[in-house]
Rosetta silent file (secondary structure, phi, psi, omega in degrees, C-alpha in Angstrom):
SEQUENCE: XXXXXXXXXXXXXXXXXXXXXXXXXXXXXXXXXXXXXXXXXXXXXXXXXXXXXXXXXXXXXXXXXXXXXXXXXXXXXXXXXXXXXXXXXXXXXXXXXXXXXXXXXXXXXXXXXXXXXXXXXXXXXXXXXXXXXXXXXXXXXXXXXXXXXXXXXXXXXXXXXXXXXXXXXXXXX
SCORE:     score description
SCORE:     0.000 S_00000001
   1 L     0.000  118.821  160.228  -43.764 -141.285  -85.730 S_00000001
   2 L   -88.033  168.636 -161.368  -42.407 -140.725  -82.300 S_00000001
   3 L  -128.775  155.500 -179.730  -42.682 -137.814  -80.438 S_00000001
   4 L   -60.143  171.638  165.351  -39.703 -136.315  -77.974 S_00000001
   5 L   -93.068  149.005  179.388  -41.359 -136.905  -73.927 S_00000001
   6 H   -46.912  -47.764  176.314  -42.695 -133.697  -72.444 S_00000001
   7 H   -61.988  -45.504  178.869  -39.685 -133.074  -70.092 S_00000001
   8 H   -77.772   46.315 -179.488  -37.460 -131.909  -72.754 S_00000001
   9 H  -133.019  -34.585  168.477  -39.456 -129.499  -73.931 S_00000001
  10 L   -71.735 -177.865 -161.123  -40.704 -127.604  -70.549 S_00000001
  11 L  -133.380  120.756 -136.959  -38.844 -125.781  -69.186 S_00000001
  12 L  -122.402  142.910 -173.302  -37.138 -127.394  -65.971 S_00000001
  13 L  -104.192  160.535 -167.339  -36.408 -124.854  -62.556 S_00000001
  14 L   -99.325 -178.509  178.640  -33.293 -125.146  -61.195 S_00000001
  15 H   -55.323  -74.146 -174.471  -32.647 -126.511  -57.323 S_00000001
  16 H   -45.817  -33.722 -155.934  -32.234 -123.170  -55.206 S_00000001
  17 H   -87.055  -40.524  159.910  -35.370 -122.119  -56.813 S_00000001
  18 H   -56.398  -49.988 -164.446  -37.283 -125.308  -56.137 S_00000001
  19 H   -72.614  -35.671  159.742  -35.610 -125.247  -52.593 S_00000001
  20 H   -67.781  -60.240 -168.740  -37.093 -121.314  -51.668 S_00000001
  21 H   -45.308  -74.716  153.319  -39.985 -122.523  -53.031 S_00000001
  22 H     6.726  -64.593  175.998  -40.156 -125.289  -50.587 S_00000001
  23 H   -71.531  -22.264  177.394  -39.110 -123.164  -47.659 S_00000001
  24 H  -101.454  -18.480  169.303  -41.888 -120.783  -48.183 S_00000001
  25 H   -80.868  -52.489  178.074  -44.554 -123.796  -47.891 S_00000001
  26 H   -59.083  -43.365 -147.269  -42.985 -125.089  -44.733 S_00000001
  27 H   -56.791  -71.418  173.521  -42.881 -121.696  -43.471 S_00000001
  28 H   -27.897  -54.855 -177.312  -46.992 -121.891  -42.496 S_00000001
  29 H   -49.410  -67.037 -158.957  -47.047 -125.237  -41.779 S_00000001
  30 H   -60.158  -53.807 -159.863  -43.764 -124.719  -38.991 S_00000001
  31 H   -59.651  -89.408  167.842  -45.720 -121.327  -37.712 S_00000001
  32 H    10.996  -74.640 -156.340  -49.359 -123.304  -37.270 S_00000001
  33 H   -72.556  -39.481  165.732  -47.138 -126.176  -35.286 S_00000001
  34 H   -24.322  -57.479 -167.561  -45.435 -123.314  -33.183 S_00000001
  35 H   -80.419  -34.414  160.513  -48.446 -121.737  -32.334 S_00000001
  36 L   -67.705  179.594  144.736  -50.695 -124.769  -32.041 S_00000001
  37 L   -69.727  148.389  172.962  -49.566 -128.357  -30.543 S_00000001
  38 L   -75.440  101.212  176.708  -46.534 -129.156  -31.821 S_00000001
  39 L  -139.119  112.968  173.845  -48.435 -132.770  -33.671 S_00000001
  40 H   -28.926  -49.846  174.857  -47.192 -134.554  -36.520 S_00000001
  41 H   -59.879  -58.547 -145.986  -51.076 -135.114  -37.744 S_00000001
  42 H   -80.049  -62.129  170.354  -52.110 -131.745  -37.496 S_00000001
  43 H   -41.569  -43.710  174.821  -48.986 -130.576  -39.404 S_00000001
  44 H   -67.919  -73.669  168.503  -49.187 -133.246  -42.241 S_00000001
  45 H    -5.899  -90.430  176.427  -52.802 -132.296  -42.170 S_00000001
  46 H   -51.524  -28.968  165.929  -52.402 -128.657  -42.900 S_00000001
  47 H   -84.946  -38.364  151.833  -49.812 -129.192  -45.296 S_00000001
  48 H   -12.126  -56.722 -170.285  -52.197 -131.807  -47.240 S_00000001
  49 H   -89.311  -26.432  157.578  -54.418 -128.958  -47.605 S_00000001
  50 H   -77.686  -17.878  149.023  -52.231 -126.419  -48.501 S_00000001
  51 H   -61.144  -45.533 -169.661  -50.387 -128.650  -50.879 S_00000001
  52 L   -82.012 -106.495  174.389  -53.600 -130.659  -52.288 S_00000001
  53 L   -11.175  -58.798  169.778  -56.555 -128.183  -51.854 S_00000001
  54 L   -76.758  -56.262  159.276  -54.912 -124.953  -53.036 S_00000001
  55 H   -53.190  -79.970 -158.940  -53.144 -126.267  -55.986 S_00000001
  56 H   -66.151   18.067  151.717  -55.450 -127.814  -57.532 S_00000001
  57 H  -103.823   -6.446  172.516  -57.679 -124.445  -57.325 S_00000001
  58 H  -122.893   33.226  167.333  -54.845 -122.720  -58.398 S_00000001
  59 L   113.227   -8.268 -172.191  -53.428 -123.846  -61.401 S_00000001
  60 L    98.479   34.641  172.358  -50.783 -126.466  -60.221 S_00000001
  61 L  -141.620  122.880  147.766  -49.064 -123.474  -57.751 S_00000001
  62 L   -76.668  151.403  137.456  -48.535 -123.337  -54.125 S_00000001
  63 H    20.915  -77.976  174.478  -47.637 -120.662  -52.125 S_00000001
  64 H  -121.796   17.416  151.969  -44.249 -120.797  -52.905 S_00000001
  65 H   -67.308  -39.841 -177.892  -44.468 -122.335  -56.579 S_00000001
  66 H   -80.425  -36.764  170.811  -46.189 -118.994  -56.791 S_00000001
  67 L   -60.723  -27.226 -151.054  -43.763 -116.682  -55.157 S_00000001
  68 L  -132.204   16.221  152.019  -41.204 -118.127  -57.225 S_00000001
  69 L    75.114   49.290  179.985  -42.897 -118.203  -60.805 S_00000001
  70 E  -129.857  158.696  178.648  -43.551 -122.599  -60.854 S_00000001
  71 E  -142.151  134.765  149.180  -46.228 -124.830  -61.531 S_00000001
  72 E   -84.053  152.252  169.023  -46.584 -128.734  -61.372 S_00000001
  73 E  -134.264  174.486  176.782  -47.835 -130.341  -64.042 S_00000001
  74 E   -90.280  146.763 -158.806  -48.590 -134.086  -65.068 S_00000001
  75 L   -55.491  -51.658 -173.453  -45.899 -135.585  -66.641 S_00000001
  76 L   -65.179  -53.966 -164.525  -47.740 -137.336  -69.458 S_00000001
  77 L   -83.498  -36.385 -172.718  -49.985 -134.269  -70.064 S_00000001
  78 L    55.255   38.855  135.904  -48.080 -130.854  -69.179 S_00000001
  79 E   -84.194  159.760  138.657  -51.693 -130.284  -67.500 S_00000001
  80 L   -28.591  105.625  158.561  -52.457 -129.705  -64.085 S_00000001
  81 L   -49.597  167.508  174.974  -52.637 -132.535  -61.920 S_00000001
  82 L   -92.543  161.986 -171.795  -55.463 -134.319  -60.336 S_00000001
  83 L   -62.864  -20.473  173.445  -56.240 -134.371  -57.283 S_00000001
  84 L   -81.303  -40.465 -170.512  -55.225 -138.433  -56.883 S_00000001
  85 H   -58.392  -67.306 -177.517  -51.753 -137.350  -58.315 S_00000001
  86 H   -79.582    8.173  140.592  -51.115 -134.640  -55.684 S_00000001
  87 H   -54.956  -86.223  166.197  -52.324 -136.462  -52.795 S_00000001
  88 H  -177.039  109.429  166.705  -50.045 -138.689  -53.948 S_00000001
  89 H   -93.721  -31.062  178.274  -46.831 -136.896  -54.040 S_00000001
  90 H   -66.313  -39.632  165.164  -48.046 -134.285  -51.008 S_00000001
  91 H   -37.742  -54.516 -168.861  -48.125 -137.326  -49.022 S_00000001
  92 H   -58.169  -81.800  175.420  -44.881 -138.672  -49.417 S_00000001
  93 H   -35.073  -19.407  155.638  -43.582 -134.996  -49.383 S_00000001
  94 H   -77.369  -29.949  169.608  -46.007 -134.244  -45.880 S_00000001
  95 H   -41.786  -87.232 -135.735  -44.307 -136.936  -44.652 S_00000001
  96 H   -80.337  -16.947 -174.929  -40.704 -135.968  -44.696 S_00000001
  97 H   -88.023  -47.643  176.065  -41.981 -131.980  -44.050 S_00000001
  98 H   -73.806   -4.873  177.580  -43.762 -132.867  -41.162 S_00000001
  99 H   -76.650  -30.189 -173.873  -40.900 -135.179  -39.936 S_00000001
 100 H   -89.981   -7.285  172.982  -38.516 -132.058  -40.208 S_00000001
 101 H   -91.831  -34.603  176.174  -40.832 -129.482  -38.562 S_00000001
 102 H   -76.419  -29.806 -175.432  -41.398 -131.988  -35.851 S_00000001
 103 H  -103.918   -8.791  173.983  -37.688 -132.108  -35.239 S_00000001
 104 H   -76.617  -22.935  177.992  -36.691 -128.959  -35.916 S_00000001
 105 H   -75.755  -26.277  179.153  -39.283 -127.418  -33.273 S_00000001
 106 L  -108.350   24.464  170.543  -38.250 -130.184  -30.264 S_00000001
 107 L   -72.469  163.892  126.303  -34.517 -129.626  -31.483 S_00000001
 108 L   178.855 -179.234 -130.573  -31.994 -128.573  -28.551 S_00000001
 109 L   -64.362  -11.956 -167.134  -28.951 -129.572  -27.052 S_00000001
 110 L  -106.338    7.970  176.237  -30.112 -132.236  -25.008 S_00000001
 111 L  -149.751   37.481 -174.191  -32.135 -133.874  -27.891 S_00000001
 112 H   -47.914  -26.246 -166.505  -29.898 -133.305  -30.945 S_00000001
 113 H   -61.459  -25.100  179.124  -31.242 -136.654  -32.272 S_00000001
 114 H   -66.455    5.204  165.521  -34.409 -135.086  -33.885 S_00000001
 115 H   -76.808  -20.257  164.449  -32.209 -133.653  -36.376 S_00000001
 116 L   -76.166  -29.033  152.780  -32.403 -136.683  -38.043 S_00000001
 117 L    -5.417  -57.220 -170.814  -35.681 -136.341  -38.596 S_00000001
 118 H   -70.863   -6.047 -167.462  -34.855 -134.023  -41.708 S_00000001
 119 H   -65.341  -60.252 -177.850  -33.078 -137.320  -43.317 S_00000001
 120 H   -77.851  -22.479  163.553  -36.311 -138.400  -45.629 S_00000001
 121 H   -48.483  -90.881 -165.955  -37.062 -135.123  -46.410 S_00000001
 122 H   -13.995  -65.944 -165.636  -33.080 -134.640  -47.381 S_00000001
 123 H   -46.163  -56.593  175.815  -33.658 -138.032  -49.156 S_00000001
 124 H   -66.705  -34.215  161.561  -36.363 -137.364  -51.378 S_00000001
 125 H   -72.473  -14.808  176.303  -35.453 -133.884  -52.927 S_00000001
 126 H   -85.386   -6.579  167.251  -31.839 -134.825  -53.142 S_00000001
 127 H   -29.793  -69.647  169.775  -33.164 -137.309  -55.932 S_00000001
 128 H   -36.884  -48.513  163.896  -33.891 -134.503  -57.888 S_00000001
 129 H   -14.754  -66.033 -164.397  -30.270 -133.421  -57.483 S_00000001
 130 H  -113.312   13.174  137.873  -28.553 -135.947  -59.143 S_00000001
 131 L   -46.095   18.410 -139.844  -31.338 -135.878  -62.036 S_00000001
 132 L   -72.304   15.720  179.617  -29.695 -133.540  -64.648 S_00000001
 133 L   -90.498  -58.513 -167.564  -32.510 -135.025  -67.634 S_00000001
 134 L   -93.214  -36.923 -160.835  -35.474 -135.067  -65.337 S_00000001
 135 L    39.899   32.315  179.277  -34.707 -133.141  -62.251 S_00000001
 136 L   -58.956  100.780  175.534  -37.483 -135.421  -60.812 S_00000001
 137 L   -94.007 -177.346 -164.366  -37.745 -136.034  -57.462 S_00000001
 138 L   -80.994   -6.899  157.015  -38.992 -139.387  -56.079 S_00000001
 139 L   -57.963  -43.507  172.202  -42.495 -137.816  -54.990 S_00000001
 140 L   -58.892  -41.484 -177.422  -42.255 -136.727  -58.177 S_00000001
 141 L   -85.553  -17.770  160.661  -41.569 -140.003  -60.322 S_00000001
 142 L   -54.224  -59.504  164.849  -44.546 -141.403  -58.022 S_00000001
 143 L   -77.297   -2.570  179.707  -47.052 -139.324  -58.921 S_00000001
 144 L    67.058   51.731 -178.106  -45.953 -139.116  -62.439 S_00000001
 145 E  -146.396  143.575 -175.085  -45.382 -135.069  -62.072 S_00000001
 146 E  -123.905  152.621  161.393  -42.824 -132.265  -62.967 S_00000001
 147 E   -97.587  148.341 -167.634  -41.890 -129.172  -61.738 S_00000001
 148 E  -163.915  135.854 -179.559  -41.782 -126.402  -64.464 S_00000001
 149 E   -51.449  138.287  133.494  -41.078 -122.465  -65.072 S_00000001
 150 L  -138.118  177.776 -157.542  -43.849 -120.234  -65.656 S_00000001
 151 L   -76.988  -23.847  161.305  -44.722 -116.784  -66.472 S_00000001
 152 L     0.684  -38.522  -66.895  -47.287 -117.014  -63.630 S_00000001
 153 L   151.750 -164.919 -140.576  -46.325 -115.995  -60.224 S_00000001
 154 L  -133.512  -38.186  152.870  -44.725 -113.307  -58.141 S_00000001
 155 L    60.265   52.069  162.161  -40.985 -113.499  -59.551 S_00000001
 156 L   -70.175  -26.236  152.319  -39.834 -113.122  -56.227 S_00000001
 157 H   -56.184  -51.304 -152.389  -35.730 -114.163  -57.003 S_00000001
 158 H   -87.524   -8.387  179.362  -35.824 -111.546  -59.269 S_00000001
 159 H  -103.923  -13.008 -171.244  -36.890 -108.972  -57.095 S_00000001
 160 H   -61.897  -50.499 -177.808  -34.762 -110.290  -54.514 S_00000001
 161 H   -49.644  -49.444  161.418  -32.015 -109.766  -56.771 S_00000001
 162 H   -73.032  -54.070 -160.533  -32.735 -106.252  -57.773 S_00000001
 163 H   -62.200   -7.971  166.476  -33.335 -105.270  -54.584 S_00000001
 164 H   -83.092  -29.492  177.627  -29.636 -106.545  -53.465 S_00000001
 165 H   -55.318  -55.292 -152.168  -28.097 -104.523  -56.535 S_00000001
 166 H   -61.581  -39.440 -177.001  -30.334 -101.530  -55.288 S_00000001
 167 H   -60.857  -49.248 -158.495  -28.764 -102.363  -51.350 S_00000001
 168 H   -92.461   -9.844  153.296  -24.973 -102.570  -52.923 S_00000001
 169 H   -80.079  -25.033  173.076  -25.168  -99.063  -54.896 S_00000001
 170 H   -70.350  -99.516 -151.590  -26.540  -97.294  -51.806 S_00000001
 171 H   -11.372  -44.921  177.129  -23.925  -99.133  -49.915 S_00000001
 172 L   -78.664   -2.907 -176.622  -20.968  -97.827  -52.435 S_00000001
 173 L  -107.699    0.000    0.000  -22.139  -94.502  -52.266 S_00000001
């Protein structure tokens, strides 16, 4: 008897949602290298731990997996990964975050080139993109890991959401 594979059965987040999440992880990481040296190590570093460390005490959620009601899980399992799993996919993915935090912080006009930086980043999450089965990105198909809805979490789009409805009825009144 075969059995269907686990991705069609979770329940797969869409890209903007994935992409805030994202954006809410860098955000610490970018302030830390602001505030600190600006250093590629220290920044991979800190996301490593905030990536690694904290998910796997918290269920398969970051930060902004949590704000935004997601968890990875292993692929095979629809468990929590292990700690060799997210090591690694946060590597690859500390890579390409700390390449874009590094270039976005020494960007200006006279050094536009560090915008390239953001290129392996771009690369590996647009993977995911042009996924519609898996929505996998290639950190992802590395580690053998999915991204997936759950009831979990903070359900921060949705409050976003009311609270622009709430902004556009004062606004009409």
């Amino acid at each position: 008897m075969q059995t269907e594979p686990l991705y069609t059965r979770l329940p797969k987040v869409p890209m903007w949602r994935r992409a805030c999440a994202l954006f809410v992880d860098i955000l610490p990481v970018w302030l830390l290298s602001s505030l600190l040296v600006n250093n590629f190590i220290l920044d991979f570093l800190v996301w490593l731990g905030l990536r690694v460390l904290l998910v796997s005490a918290n269920q398969g959620q970051s930060l902004g997996r949590w704000a935004f009601d997601m968890k990875v899980v292993d692929e095979r399992f629809g468990k929590s990964p292990g700690l060799l799993e997210l090591t690694k996919r946060e590597a690859l993915t500390g890579i390409g975050v700390s390449l874009t935090v590094f270039g976005v912080t020494n960007l200006n006009p006279s050094t536009a080139q560090y915008l390239l930086l953001v290129v392996p980043l771009a690369l590996d999450c647009s993977l995911a993109y042009f996924d519609p089965m898996r929505k996998q990105a290639f950190h992802d198909r590395f580690a053998a890991t999915m991204v997936v809805s759950t009831r979990r979490g903070y359900s921060l789009d949705i409050k976003v959401k009311k609270w622009v409805a709430q902004l556009r009825r004062f606004v009409k009144q």
